[in-house]
Amino acid sequence: MGDHYADGTYLWWHLSRPSPELVTALRDGWLSGRGRVLDVGCGLGTEAGYLASAGWRAAGIDLSRTALRGAAAAHGNVAFAHTDVRALPFAPGCFDAAVDRGCFHYLPAADRPCYSGELRRVLRPGGKLLLRASLRAAGVRNDIDDQVIADTFADWTIEKMERAAVPSDTRMLEVIVARLSAP
């Protein structure tokens, strides 16, 4: 996979403000407190920066060095790392929550159990995952649906899962938003 931040593909999904599902999760108390949060596939760091400004200790990971440079420049109060979600360099149980609005739907089906396992490992028991899974990756329909999420997170508690149309800076995106709790 190429660097979507270097070639401009990221404009398909980028949102330069916090996502509506994150704002709602904070407002309704589902994401409560001010613990440690991991932004998976953080891109330019919008979600991590927003969470840090709300009092969370935020870290963001991405595979794009271009995106991480931009994120670090814009959000100095967040720790960013170039790392793969399938091999996280964090201690077990070190995060209270994780958010993902741009990573899961890019993973090959065979890698999704590893994604789930790594997040389960770094989240404390009962830790929250706010997942946005796009039904298109860079405009191309993928295999994501409700059953894929249910199967991938079979040992998690799925508290809520719904299809939604959410904005990017350039268009509306069809997604599944899920609120999950780690076992």
XYZ file of N, CA, C and O in Angstrom:
732
model
N 0.851 -1.171 0.000
C 0.000 0.000 0.000
C 0.895 1.232 0.000
O 1.820 1.343 0.788
N 0.583 2.181 -0.877
C 1.349 3.413 -0.948
C 1.008 4.357 0.193
O 0.121 4.099 1.001
N 1.708 5.466 0.262
C 1.450 6.473 1.283
C 0.345 7.398 0.784
O 0.575 8.280 -0.038
N -0.854 7.195 1.293
C -2.014 7.962 0.845
C -1.925 9.438 1.222
O -2.638 10.261 0.657
N -1.071 9.757 2.183
C -0.884 11.158 2.553
C 0.122 11.834 1.628
O 0.060 13.036 1.421
N 1.006 11.071 1.048
C 1.960 11.625 0.091
C 1.324 11.787 -1.285
O 1.620 12.748 -2.000
N 0.416 10.865 -1.662
C -0.153 10.939 -3.013
C -1.506 11.674 -3.081
O -2.073 11.831 -4.149
N -2.023 12.131 -1.932
C -3.258 12.901 -1.913
C -4.534 12.100 -1.780
O -5.618 12.682 -1.660
N -4.455 10.779 -1.790
C -5.649 9.948 -1.668
C -6.403 10.228 -0.364
O -7.622 10.095 -0.309
N -5.684 10.637 0.677
C -6.306 10.876 1.980
C -7.441 11.903 1.905
O -8.325 11.922 2.765
N -7.436 12.748 0.896
C -8.491 13.752 0.776
C -9.868 13.114 0.647
O -10.882 13.744 0.951
N -9.903 11.845 0.230
C -11.165 11.114 0.127
C -11.868 11.045 1.486
O -13.076 11.234 1.582
N -11.118 10.790 2.553
C -11.735 10.543 3.857
C -11.383 11.569 4.922
O -11.993 11.589 5.986
N -10.390 12.416 4.694
C -9.926 13.311 5.750
C -11.022 14.254 6.230
O -11.775 14.819 5.442
N -11.078 14.426 7.534
C -11.979 15.386 8.158
C -11.123 16.260 9.061
O -10.445 15.749 9.960
N -11.143 17.550 8.843
C -10.266 18.456 9.567
C -10.851 18.923 10.894
O -10.329 19.840 11.511
N -11.886 18.263 11.335
C -12.460 18.511 12.665
C -12.774 17.155 13.285
O -12.761 16.145 12.589
N -13.055 17.113 14.575
C -13.355 15.818 15.209
C -14.578 15.170 14.566
O -15.522 15.857 14.162
N -14.561 13.855 14.482
C -15.665 13.129 13.865
C -16.927 13.245 14.717
O -16.859 13.346 15.941
N -18.093 13.213 14.071
C -19.344 13.299 14.831
C -19.488 12.164 15.844
O -20.012 12.378 16.941
N -19.009 10.966 15.497
C -19.145 9.851 16.446
C -18.273 10.035 17.677
O -18.647 9.633 18.784
N -17.108 10.676 17.525
C -16.255 10.950 18.687
C -16.879 12.031 19.559
O -16.943 11.884 20.786
N -17.349 13.093 18.945
C -17.992 14.171 19.702
C -19.179 13.615 20.489
O -19.349 13.907 21.674
N -19.980 12.775 19.845
C -21.141 12.174 20.516
C -20.708 11.258 21.655
O -21.293 11.298 22.738
N -19.694 10.430 21.435
C -19.227 9.498 22.473
C -18.715 10.233 23.703
O -18.893 9.763 24.838
N -18.101 11.376 23.506
C -17.653 12.181 24.647
C -18.840 12.888 25.305
O -18.959 12.900 26.532
N -19.708 13.444 24.498
C -20.847 14.199 25.021
C -21.802 13.312 25.824
O -22.298 13.701 26.875
N -22.057 12.093 25.331
C -23.010 11.240 26.044
C -22.357 10.404 27.148
O -23.021 9.618 27.818
N -21.049 10.570 27.344
C -20.360 9.910 28.450
C -19.880 8.508 28.159
O -19.326 7.852 29.046
N -20.069 7.997 26.939
C -19.574 6.654 26.652
C -18.054 6.627 26.771
O -17.491 5.692 27.323
N -17.404 7.631 26.245
C -15.981 7.823 26.503
C -15.903 8.852 27.619
O -16.072 10.045 27.393
N -15.704 8.368 28.814
C -15.701 9.272 29.960
C -14.320 9.283 30.599
O -13.494 8.410 30.356
N -14.125 10.253 31.418
C -12.850 10.358 32.108
C -11.800 11.010 31.239
O -12.073 11.540 30.163
N -10.597 10.946 31.721
C -9.477 11.544 31.002
C -8.280 10.625 31.140
O -7.249 11.009 31.660
N -8.420 9.424 30.647
C -7.356 8.440 30.739
C -6.421 8.502 29.547
O -6.234 9.542 28.926
N -5.886 7.355 29.208
C -4.963 7.223 28.071
C -5.731 6.667 26.878
O -6.457 5.691 27.005
N -5.522 7.281 25.721
C -6.240 6.881 24.513
C -5.260 6.721 23.362
O -4.305 7.481 23.232
N -5.524 5.718 22.529
C -4.729 5.437 21.343
C -5.582 5.716 20.104
O -6.671 5.171 19.969
N -5.059 6.557 19.209
C -5.709 6.831 17.932
C -5.029 5.960 16.886
O -3.874 6.173 16.528
N -5.747 4.955 16.413
C -5.218 3.952 15.478
C -5.413 4.454 14.052
O -6.538 4.774 13.655
N -4.337 4.509 13.285
C -4.427 5.073 11.942
C -4.754 6.550 12.041
O -5.659 7.045 11.391
N -3.988 7.263 12.857
C -4.322 8.634 13.250
C -4.251 9.646 12.124
O -4.802 10.738 12.244
N -3.582 9.320 11.025
C -3.477 10.288 9.946
C -2.877 11.590 10.437
O -1.838 11.608 11.083
N -3.563 12.695 10.192
C -3.065 14.016 10.567
C -3.365 14.373 12.014
O -3.130 15.504 12.439
N -3.876 13.411 12.799
C -3.993 13.571 14.246
C -5.173 14.357 14.758
O -5.186 14.744 15.922
N -6.188 14.550 13.941
C -7.332 15.362 14.358
C -8.020 14.790 15.592
O -8.302 15.522 16.543
N -8.301 13.485 15.584
C -8.999 12.874 16.729
C -8.113 12.907 17.980
O -8.570 13.265 19.061
N -6.856 12.533 17.824
C -5.940 12.517 18.973
C -5.779 13.918 19.548
O -5.779 14.109 20.766
N -5.648 14.912 18.676
C -5.518 16.290 19.140
C -6.751 16.757 19.889
O -6.652 17.428 20.919
N -7.917 16.392 19.381
C -9.172 16.759 20.048
C -9.263 16.102 21.427
O -9.629 16.746 22.414
N -8.914 14.825 21.489
C -8.960 14.124 22.770
C -7.952 14.716 23.757
O -8.251 14.871 24.944
N -6.774 15.063 23.281
C -5.773 15.680 24.162
C -6.284 17.016 24.702
O -6.102 17.326 25.884
N -6.954 17.790 23.852
C -7.485 19.076 24.313
C -8.622 18.889 25.317
O -8.922 19.793 26.092
N -9.247 17.701 25.310
C -10.317 17.385 26.264
C -9.764 16.754 27.546
O -10.534 16.341 28.411
N -8.436 16.647 27.649
C -7.829 16.155 28.882
C -7.302 14.740 28.844
O -6.744 14.255 29.825
N -7.457 14.044 27.738
C -6.930 12.688 27.608
C -5.432 12.751 27.334
O -4.942 13.685 26.714
N -4.699 11.743 27.760
C -3.300 11.566 27.355
C -3.349 10.732 26.084
O -3.646 9.538 26.127
N -3.073 11.366 24.972
C -3.297 10.755 23.671
C -2.005 10.352 22.986
O -0.997 11.052 23.067
N -2.098 9.207 22.298
C -1.031 8.738 21.420
C -1.683 8.387 20.086
O -2.811 7.909 20.042
N -0.959 8.618 19.013
C -1.463 8.285 17.684
C -0.440 7.471 16.929
O 0.759 7.714 17.046
N -0.933 6.487 16.183
C -0.044 5.659 15.359
C -0.522 5.689 13.919
O -1.717 5.800 13.644
N 0.422 5.569 13.010
C 0.091 5.503 11.600
C 1.286 4.916 10.863
O 2.410 4.936 11.375
N 1.043 4.416 9.666
C 2.122 3.920 8.810
C 2.672 5.001 7.891
O 3.732 4.822 7.300
N 1.962 6.113 7.781
C 2.400 7.192 6.901
C 3.298 8.170 7.644
O 2.841 8.897 8.538
N 4.548 8.221 7.255
C 5.469 9.199 7.859
C 5.059 10.621 7.480
O 5.215 11.547 8.278
N 4.509 10.792 6.285
C 4.038 12.105 5.856
C 2.934 12.593 6.790
O 2.952 13.736 7.264
N 1.952 11.734 7.057
C 0.855 12.093 7.957
C 1.378 12.380 9.359
O 0.959 13.354 9.997
N 2.276 11.552 9.849
C 2.792 11.733 11.209
C 3.549 13.047 11.359
O 3.452 13.699 12.402
N 4.284 13.457 10.333
C 4.964 14.762 10.390
C 3.933 15.880 10.525
O 4.088 16.804 11.328
N 2.873 15.808 9.729
C 1.816 16.811 9.812
C 1.096 16.785 11.151
O 0.784 17.837 11.718
N 0.838 15.583 11.661
C 0.158 15.444 12.953
C 1.002 16.031 14.076
O 0.499 16.775 14.929
N 2.292 15.716 14.090
C 3.180 16.218 15.146
C 3.289 17.738 15.095
O 3.327 18.407 16.134
N 3.310 18.301 13.891
C 3.399 19.756 13.751
C 2.130 20.443 14.255
O 2.188 21.528 14.829
N 0.981 19.805 14.062
C -0.300 20.408 14.438
C -0.712 20.137 15.877
O -1.489 20.904 16.449
N -0.211 19.048 16.445
C -0.701 18.617 17.760
C 0.482 18.247 18.657
O 0.759 17.064 18.901
N 1.162 19.244 19.169
C 2.347 19.026 19.992
C 2.070 18.367 21.329
O 2.994 17.902 21.993
N 0.804 18.297 21.722
C 0.441 17.686 23.000
C 0.081 16.204 22.873
O -0.466 15.605 23.794
N 0.414 15.596 21.724
C 0.126 14.184 21.469
C 1.425 13.482 21.090
O 2.256 14.041 20.380
N 1.593 12.250 21.569
C 2.743 11.427 21.178
C 2.363 10.631 19.936
O 1.366 9.911 19.947
N 3.140 10.771 18.874
C 2.866 10.055 17.630
C 3.992 9.073 17.353
O 5.155 9.353 17.648
N 3.619 7.917 16.765
C 4.614 6.888 16.462
C 4.311 6.231 15.124
O 3.151 5.982 14.788
N 5.376 5.941 14.406
C 5.277 5.191 13.154
C 5.301 3.716 13.527
O 6.353 3.166 13.876
N 4.141 3.095 13.517
C 4.054 1.682 13.891
C 2.810 1.059 13.278
O 1.895 1.747 12.861
N 2.812 -0.252 13.241
C 1.740 -1.041 12.656
C 0.817 -1.541 13.768
O 1.291 -2.075 14.775
N -0.478 -1.406 13.577
C -1.457 -1.844 14.569
C -1.375 -3.350 14.831
O -1.793 -3.827 15.872
N -0.791 -4.091 13.906
C -0.701 -5.541 14.077
C 0.467 -5.950 14.970
O 0.601 -7.129 15.303
N 1.293 -4.985 15.383
C 2.436 -5.254 16.276
C 2.698 -3.999 17.103
O 3.686 -3.301 16.907
N 1.809 -3.707 18.025
C 1.902 -2.477 18.806
C 3.031 -2.547 19.835
O 3.158 -3.546 20.538
N 3.810 -1.478 19.957
C 4.939 -1.457 20.885
C 4.560 -0.944 22.273
O 5.344 -0.242 22.916
N 3.363 -1.280 22.737
C 2.878 -0.782 24.015
C 2.667 -1.931 24.987
O 2.378 -3.063 24.585
N 2.758 -1.619 26.266
C 2.571 -2.618 27.322
C 1.103 -3.047 27.388
O 0.203 -2.270 27.056
N 0.864 -4.268 27.831
C -0.516 -4.728 28.003
C -1.293 -3.815 28.956
O -0.757 -3.356 29.970
N -2.533 -3.549 28.593
C -3.441 -2.811 29.465
C -3.085 -1.354 29.701
O -3.569 -0.762 30.666
N -2.283 -0.759 28.840
C -1.827 0.613 29.110
C -2.781 1.697 28.616
O -2.598 2.865 28.943
N -3.813 1.341 27.852
C -4.759 2.342 27.359
C -6.153 2.069 27.915
O -6.565 0.920 28.084
N -6.881 3.162 28.145
C -8.272 3.085 28.594
C -9.240 3.055 27.419
O -10.358 2.572 27.551
N -8.785 3.589 26.290
C -9.662 3.673 25.118
C -8.810 3.723 23.856
O -7.621 4.054 23.903
N -9.461 3.405 22.749
C -8.848 3.539 21.426
C -9.921 4.035 20.474
O -11.111 3.749 20.650
N -9.485 4.789 19.478
C -10.378 5.257 18.434
C -9.750 4.907 17.091
O -8.534 4.908 16.948
N -10.600 4.577 16.150
C -10.134 4.251 14.798
C -11.173 4.751 13.813
O -12.272 4.230 13.753
N -10.803 5.772 13.051
C -11.722 6.230 12.005
C -11.109 6.031 10.625
O -11.636 6.543 9.644
N -10.006 5.265 10.535
C -9.422 5.135 9.220
C -8.467 3.995 8.993
O -7.729 4.017 8.018
N -8.465 2.991 9.841
C -7.477 1.920 9.707
C -8.116 0.564 9.392
O -7.716 -0.099 8.438
N -9.074 0.156 10.182
C -9.628 -1.198 10.117
C -10.025 -1.610 8.706
O -9.715 -2.712 8.252
N -10.697 -0.736 7.986
C -11.226 -1.093 6.660
C -10.137 -1.234 5.604
O -10.418 -1.686 4.505
N -8.906 -0.870 5.925
C -7.802 -1.084 4.987
C -7.088 -2.411 5.207
O -6.291 -2.835 4.375
N -7.347 -3.060 6.328
C -6.653 -4.316 6.619
C -7.197 -5.469 5.790
O -8.416 -5.607 5.631
N -6.319 -6.324 5.294
C -6.800 -7.554 4.653
C -7.571 -8.393 5.684
O -7.275 -8.360 6.885
N -8.538 -9.143 5.226
C -9.361 -9.959 6.125
C -8.518 -10.843 7.035
O -8.827 -10.996 8.224
N -7.445 -11.401 6.527
C -6.601 -12.296 7.328
C -5.908 -11.573 8.477
O -5.512 -12.215 9.467
N -5.760 -10.249 8.397
C -5.073 -9.484 9.447
C -6.014 -8.924 10.504
O -5.564 -8.405 11.526
N -7.301 -9.008 10.290
C -8.251 -8.414 11.235
C -8.232 -9.072 12.607
O -8.328 -8.361 13.620
N -8.082 -10.400 12.721
C -7.977 -10.984 14.063
C -6.746 -10.470 14.832
O -6.811 -10.262 16.045
N -5.655 -10.221 14.142
C -4.466 -9.666 14.781
C -4.746 -8.251 15.280
O -4.347 -7.878 16.382
N -5.429 -7.457 14.473
C -5.841 -6.102 14.865
C -6.638 -6.163 16.168
O -6.327 -5.475 17.140
N -7.664 -6.991 16.176
C -8.506 -7.144 17.361
C -7.691 -7.611 18.562
O -7.836 -7.082 19.672
N -6.813 -8.563 18.342
C -5.997 -9.094 19.431
C -5.024 -8.072 19.995
O -4.829 -8.001 21.219
N -4.407 -7.295 19.134
C -3.463 -6.272 19.610
C -4.181 -5.176 20.383
O -3.696 -4.727 21.418
N -5.337 -4.757 19.898
C -6.077 -3.747 20.649
C -6.569 -4.307 21.977
O -6.508 -3.626 23.005
N -7.039 -5.538 21.971
C -7.451 -6.179 23.230
C -6.281 -6.236 24.201
O -6.429 -5.983 25.395
N -5.087 -6.507 23.689
C -3.901 -6.616 24.543
C -3.533 -5.269 25.182
O -3.217 -5.207 26.368
N -3.579 -4.171 24.412
C -3.120 -2.889 24.956
C -4.213 -2.121 25.698
O -3.905 -1.171 26.417
N -5.472 -2.532 25.532
C -6.544 -1.912 26.304
C -6.693 -2.624 27.642
O -6.532 -3.845 27.734
N -7.010 -1.878 28.663
C -7.321 -2.489 29.957
C -8.627 -3.276 29.800
O -9.414 -2.987 28.888
N -8.886 -4.275 30.662
C -10.181 -4.964 30.592
C -11.325 -3.951 30.712
O -11.293 -3.065 31.563
N -12.271 -4.054 29.812
C -13.373 -3.104 29.782
C -13.057 -1.823 29.021
O -13.924 -0.959 28.899
N -11.821 -1.716 28.500
C -11.445 -0.540 27.721
C -12.330 -0.396 26.499
O -12.881 -1.373 25.984
N -12.491 0.810 26.032
C -13.423 1.126 24.948
C -12.698 1.267 23.615
O -11.589 1.794 23.546
N -13.349 0.811 22.558
C -12.902 1.032 21.190
C -14.045 1.673 20.421
O -15.131 1.097 20.316
N -13.795 2.874 19.911
C -14.745 3.542 19.036
C -14.239 3.328 17.619
O -13.195 3.852 17.231
N -14.963 2.513 16.870
C -14.533 2.089 15.543
C -15.452 2.659 14.474
O -16.672 2.523 14.552
N -14.827 3.306 13.485
C -15.548 3.698 12.276
C -14.949 2.872 11.142
O -13.774 3.002 10.820
N -15.750 2.023 10.556
C -15.296 1.185 9.447
C -15.995 1.642 8.180
O -17.217 1.524 8.051
N -15.234 2.195 7.265
C -15.803 2.670 6.004
C -16.181 1.491 5.116
O -15.487 0.477 5.080
N -17.269 1.658 4.388
C -17.709 0.636 3.454
C -17.000 0.767 2.110
O -17.166 -0.076 1.233
N -16.193 1.789 1.990
C -15.343 2.006 0.823
C -13.974 2.427 1.318
O -13.872 3.208 2.241
N -12.949 1.909 0.697
C -11.579 2.315 0.997
C -11.062 3.074 -0.222
O -10.955 2.487 -1.302
N -10.827 4.368 -0.045
C -10.412 5.247 -1.139
C -11.390 5.167 -2.316
O -11.003 5.182 -3.470
N -12.690 5.040 -1.995
C -13.725 5.049 -3.011
C -14.138 3.704 -3.553
O -15.117 3.600 -4.283
N -13.433 2.643 -3.220
C -13.717 1.311 -3.750
C -14.434 0.491 -2.669
O -13.965 0.389 -1.532
N -15.584 -0.098 -3.030
C -16.348 -0.911 -2.066
C -15.495 -2.072 -1.594
O -14.871 -2.775 -2.383
N -15.445 -2.240 -0.293
C -14.685 -3.341 0.317
C -15.650 -4.395 0.851
O -16.841 -4.356 0.557
N -15.151 -5.321 1.656
C -15.989 -6.404 2.173
C -16.546 -6.121 3.568
O -17.150 -6.988 4.181
N -16.365 -4.911 4.083
C -16.809 -4.587 5.436
C -18.336 -4.584 5.504
O -19.010 -3.977 4.670
N -18.846 -5.270 6.523
C -20.267 -5.210 6.845
C -20.408 -5.535 8.328
O -19.422 -5.769 9.029
N -21.632 -5.567 8.803
C -21.890 -5.810 10.224
C -21.335 -7.165 10.675
O -20.807 -7.288 11.787
N -21.458 -8.165 9.820
C -20.997 -9.508 10.189
C -19.475 -9.556 10.306
O -18.936 -10.244 11.177
N -18.768 -8.865 9.435
C -17.298 -8.813 9.525
C -16.884 -8.245 10.878
O -15.988 -8.783 11.542
N -17.540 -7.185 11.297
C -17.208 -6.589 12.598
C -17.577 -7.543 13.725
O -16.790 -7.765 14.651
N -18.762 -8.134 13.663
C -19.174 -9.086 14.708
C -18.207 -10.263 14.795
O -17.845 -10.701 15.889
N -17.771 -10.784 13.657
C -16.837 -11.918 13.659
C -15.463 -11.508 14.174
O -14.848 -12.240 14.961
N -14.969 -10.365 13.743
C -13.644 -9.907 14.155
C -13.587 -9.652 15.656
O -12.572 -9.917 16.294
N -14.665 -9.163 16.205
C -14.710 -8.806 17.623
C -15.635 -9.737 18.409
O -16.317 -9.317 19.328
N -15.617 -11.018 18.048
C -16.534 -11.991 18.652
C -16.383 -12.098 20.165
O -17.362 -12.366 20.863
N -15.185 -11.897 20.696
C -14.999 -12.013 22.147
C -15.079 -10.666 22.862
O -14.869 -10.582 24.063
N -15.395 -9.612 22.154
C -15.603 -8.291 22.727
C -17.097 -8.103 22.993
O -17.933 -8.849 22.482
N -17.452 -7.073 23.737
C -18.845 -6.678 23.883
C -19.123 -5.572 22.871
O -18.477 -4.518 22.915
N -20.038 -5.847 21.965
C -20.455 -4.820 21.003
C -21.631 -4.091 21.638
O -22.725 -4.639 21.745
N -21.378 -2.890 22.091
C -22.395 -2.127 22.794
C -23.370 -1.450 21.840
O -24.532 -1.257 22.170
N -22.863 -1.080 20.674
C -23.706 -0.413 19.684
C -23.015 -0.541 18.337
O -21.798 -0.429 18.243
N -23.811 -0.790 17.309
C -23.271 -0.839 15.965
C -24.367 -0.348 15.030
O -25.493 -0.845 15.072
N -24.001 0.657 14.213
C -24.998 1.208 13.293
C -24.327 1.738 12.036
O -23.172 2.137 12.060
N -25.073 1.684 10.968
C -24.616 2.290 9.717
C -24.940 3.773 9.779
O -25.943 4.176 10.358
N -24.052 4.554 9.168
C -24.240 5.997 9.192
C -23.608 6.618 7.952
O -22.767 5.999 7.294
N -24.029 7.810 7.662
C -23.374 8.639 6.653
C -22.665 9.734 7.436
O -23.295 10.462 8.213
N -21.349 9.798 7.297
C -20.554 10.770 8.050
C -19.743 11.616 7.076
O -19.403 11.170 5.977
N -19.424 12.836 7.486
C -18.723 13.720 6.558
C -17.215 13.498 6.533
O -16.611 13.099 7.524
N -16.651 13.750 5.375
C -15.226 14.052 5.264
C -15.192 15.502 4.803
O -16.240 16.134 4.675
N -14.026 16.038 4.553
C -13.968 17.413 4.060
C -14.488 17.532 2.627
O -14.804 18.630 2.176
N -14.596 16.408 1.911
C -14.951 16.466 0.491
C -16.236 15.738 0.115
O -16.722 15.916 -1.000
N -16.780 14.896 0.998
C -17.958 14.103 0.629
C -18.548 13.446 1.881
O -17.974 13.514 2.951
N -19.665 12.779 1.699
C -20.244 11.952 2.760
C -19.749 10.516 2.546
O -19.635 10.057 1.405
N -19.473 9.846 3.645
C -18.956 8.479 3.609
C -19.952 7.522 4.240
O -20.527 7.825 5.291
N -20.126 6.359 3.628
C -20.944 5.295 4.216
C -20.046 4.491 5.161
O -19.002 3.991 4.737
N -20.471 4.378 6.407
C -19.646 3.701 7.401
C -20.509 2.854 8.336
O -21.720 2.975 8.366
N -19.822 2.034 9.099
C -20.400 1.389 10.267
C -19.647 1.949 11.455
O -18.413 1.944 11.490
N -20.384 2.472 12.420
C -19.803 2.979 13.658
C -20.136 1.964 14.740
O -21.294 1.593 14.926
N -19.099 1.513 15.433
C -19.299 0.520 16.494
C -18.658 1.014 17.777
O -17.567 1.586 17.768
N -19.346 0.764 18.876
C -18.820 1.002 20.219
C -18.596 -0.369 20.831
O -19.543 -1.145 20.982
N -17.346 -0.660 21.153
C -16.988 -1.978 21.663
C -16.245 -1.851 22.986
O -15.546 -0.855 23.214
N -16.368 -2.873 23.821
C -15.612 -2.951 25.065
C -14.757 -4.191 25.044
O -15.234 -5.279 24.680
N -13.494 -4.036 25.447
C -12.556 -5.151 25.471
C -12.913 -6.125 26.577
O -13.411 -5.723 27.633
N -12.664 -7.412 26.315
C -12.945 -8.414 27.363
C -12.012 -8.258 28.557
O -10.970 -7.689 28.485
